[in-house]
Short mmCIF file of C-alpha atoms in Angstrom, two decimals:
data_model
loop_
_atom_site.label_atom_id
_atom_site.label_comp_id
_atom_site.label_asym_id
_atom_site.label_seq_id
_atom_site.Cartn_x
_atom_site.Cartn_y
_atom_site.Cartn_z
CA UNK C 1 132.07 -55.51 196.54
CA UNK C 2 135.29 -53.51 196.41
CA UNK C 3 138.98 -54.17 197.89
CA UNK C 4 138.96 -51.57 201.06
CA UNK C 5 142.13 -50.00 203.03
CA UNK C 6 141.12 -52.95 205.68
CA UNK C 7 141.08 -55.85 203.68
CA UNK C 8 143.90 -54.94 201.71
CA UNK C 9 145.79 -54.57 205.45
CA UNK C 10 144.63 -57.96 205.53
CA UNK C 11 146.83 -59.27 202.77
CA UNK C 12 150.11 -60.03 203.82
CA UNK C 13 152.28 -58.86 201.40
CA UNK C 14 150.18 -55.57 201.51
CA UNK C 15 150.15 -55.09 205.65
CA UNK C 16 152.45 -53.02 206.41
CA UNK C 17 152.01 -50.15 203.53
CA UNK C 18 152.17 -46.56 204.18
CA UNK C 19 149.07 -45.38 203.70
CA UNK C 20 149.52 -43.01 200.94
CA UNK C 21 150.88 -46.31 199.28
CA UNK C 22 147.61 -48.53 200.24
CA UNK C 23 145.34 -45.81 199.11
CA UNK C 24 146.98 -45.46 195.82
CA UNK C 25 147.24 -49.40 195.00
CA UNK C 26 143.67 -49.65 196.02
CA UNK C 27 142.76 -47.88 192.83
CA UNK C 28 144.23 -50.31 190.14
CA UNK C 29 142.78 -53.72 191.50
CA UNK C 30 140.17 -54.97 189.75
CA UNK C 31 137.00 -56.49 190.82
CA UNK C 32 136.53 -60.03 189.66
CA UNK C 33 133.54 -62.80 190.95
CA UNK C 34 133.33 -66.25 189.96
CA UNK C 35 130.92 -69.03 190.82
CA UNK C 36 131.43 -72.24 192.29
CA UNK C 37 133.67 -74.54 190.46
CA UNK C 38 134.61 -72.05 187.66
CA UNK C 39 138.29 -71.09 186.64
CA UNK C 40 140.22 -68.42 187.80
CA UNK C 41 143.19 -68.84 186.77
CA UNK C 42 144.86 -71.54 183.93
CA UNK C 43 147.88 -73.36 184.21
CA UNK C 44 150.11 -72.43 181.02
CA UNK C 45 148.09 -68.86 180.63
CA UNK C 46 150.04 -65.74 180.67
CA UNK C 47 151.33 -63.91 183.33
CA UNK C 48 149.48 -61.11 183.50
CA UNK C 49 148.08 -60.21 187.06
CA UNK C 50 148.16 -60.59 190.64
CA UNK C 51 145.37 -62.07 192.51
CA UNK C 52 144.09 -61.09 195.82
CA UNK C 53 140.80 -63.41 197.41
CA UNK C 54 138.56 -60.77 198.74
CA UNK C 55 135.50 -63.48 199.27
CA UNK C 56 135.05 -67.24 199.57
CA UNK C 57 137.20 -69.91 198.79
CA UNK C 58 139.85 -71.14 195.83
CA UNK C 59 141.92 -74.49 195.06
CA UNK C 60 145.53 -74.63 193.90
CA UNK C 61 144.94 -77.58 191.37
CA UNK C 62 147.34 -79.70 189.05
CA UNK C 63 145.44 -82.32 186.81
CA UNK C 64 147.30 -85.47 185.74
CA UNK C 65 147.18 -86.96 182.42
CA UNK C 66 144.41 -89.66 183.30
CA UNK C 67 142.26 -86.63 185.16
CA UNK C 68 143.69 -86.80 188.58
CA UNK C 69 142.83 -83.50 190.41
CA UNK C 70 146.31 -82.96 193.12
CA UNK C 71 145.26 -79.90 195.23
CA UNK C 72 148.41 -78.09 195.86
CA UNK C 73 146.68 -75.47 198.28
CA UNK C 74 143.46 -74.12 199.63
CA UNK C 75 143.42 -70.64 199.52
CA UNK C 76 141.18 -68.02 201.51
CA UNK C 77 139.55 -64.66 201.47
CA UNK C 78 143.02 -62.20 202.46
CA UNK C 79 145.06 -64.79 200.39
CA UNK C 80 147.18 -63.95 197.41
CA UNK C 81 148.29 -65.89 193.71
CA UNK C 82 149.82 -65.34 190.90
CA UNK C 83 153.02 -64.00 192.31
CA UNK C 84 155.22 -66.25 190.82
CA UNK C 85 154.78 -65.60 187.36
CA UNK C 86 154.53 -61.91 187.40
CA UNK C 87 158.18 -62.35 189.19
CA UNK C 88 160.11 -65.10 186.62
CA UNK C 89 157.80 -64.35 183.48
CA UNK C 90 156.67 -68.03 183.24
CA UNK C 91 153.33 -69.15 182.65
CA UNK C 92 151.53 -69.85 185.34
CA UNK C 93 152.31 -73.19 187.48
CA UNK C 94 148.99 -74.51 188.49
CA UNK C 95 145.07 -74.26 188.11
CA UNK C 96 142.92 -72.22 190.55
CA UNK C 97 139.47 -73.31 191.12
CA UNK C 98 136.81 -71.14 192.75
CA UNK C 99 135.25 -73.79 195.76
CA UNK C 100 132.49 -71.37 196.47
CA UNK C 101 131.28 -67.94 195.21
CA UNK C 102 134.56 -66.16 194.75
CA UNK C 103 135.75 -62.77 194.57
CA UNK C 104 139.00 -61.60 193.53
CA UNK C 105 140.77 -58.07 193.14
CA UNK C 106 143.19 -58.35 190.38
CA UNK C 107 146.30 -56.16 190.01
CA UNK C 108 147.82 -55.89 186.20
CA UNK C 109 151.86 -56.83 186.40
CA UNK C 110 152.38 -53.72 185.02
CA UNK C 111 150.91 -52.05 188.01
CA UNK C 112 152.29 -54.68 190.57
CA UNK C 113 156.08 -54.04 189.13
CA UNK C 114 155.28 -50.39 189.49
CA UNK C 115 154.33 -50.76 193.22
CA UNK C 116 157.22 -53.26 193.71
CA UNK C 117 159.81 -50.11 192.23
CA UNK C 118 158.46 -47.70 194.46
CA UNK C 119 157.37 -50.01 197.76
CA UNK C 120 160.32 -52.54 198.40
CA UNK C 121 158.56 -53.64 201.47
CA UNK C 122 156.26 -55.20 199.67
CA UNK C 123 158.72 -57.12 197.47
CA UNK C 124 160.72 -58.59 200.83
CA UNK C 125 157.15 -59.36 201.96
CA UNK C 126 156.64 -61.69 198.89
CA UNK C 127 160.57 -63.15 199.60
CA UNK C 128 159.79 -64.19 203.02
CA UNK C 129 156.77 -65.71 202.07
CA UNK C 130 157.74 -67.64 199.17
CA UNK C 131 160.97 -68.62 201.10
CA UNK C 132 157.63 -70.62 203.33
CA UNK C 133 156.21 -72.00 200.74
CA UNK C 134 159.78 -73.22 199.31
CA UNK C 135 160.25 -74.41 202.71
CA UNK C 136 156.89 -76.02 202.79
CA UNK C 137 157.69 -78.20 199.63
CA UNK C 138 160.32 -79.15 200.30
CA UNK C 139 159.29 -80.95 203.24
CA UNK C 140 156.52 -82.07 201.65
CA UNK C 141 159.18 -83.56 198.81
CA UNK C 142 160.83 -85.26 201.72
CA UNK C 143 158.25 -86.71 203.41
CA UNK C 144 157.03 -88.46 200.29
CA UNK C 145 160.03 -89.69 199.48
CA UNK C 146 160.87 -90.38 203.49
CA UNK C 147 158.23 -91.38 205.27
CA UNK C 148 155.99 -94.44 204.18
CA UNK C 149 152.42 -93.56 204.11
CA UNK C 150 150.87 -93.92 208.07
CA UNK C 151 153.76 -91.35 208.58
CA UNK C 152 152.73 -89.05 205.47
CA UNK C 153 148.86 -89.28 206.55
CA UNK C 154 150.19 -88.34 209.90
CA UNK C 155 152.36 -85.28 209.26
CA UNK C 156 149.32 -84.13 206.40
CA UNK C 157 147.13 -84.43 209.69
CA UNK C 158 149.35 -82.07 211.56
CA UNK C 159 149.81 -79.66 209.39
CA UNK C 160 146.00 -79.43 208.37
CA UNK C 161 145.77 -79.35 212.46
CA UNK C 162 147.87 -76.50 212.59
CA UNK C 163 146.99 -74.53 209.83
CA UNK C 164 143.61 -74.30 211.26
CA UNK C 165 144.95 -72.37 214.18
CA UNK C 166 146.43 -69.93 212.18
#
């Protein structure tokens, strides 16, 4: 499988590209698959791509000292990673865990800094999402320290609820 001019559409950050501009990204992704519980992505590893999910299904994983998995996200197929560290030039934050058969298009930070020069869109795309996602833990912050637990199990409910509709 290959990352087309539609499914790229289908990445947000990516949506709203000329077209000269999708056809010419389309060219430096590279086609990754991974099976069912392997590792995509490390946390402390280098910063070296950008990740789009072209197929299946991927968890956003921290692992405590004693073992403890804490999913941070569940990503799917039109979903993005890796953004942060290609942007700040930290390792990376978290563990990513293919769920299923996975495959992913990545896109060297080279290449993705490149686009970003030449395709600001894109790069206010990636603000306005991460601004969410700030957004996002931050309430999440709150509620745990807010909220005693019937109140946190609600408000997960919710969201999970209303994530499903999107």
């Amino acid at each position: 499988m290959s990352l087309t001019l539609e499914a790229l559409r289908r990445v947000s950050i990516f949506s709203d590209l000329q077209e000269s501009a999708a056809i010419q990204i389309l060219g430096r992704f590279q086609v990754r698959t991974f099976k069912k519980d392997n590792l995509i992505v490390s946390q402390d590893s280098p910063w070296d791509a950008l990740f789009v999910l072209l197929e299946g299904r991927v968890k956003v994983v921290l692992y405590g000292e004693n073992g403890r998995e804490i999913i941070l996200k569940l990503l799917n197929a039109g979903d993005f990673f890796g953004e942060m560290s290609i942007l700040d030039g930290e390792k990376r934050s978290a563990n990513v865990i293919a769920m299923e058969g996975t495959t992913v298009c990545s896109l060297s930070r080279e290449d993705f800094i490149e686009h970003l020069r030449e395709n600001p869109d894109t790069a206010f795309n990636i603000f306005g999402i991460m601004s969410r996602r700030l957004r996002y833990a931050d309430q999440l912050i709150g509620n745990l320290t807010l909220l005693d637990v019937y109140a946190r199990l609600a408000q997960v409910l919710i969201d999970l609820a209303t994530e499903e509709k999107d």
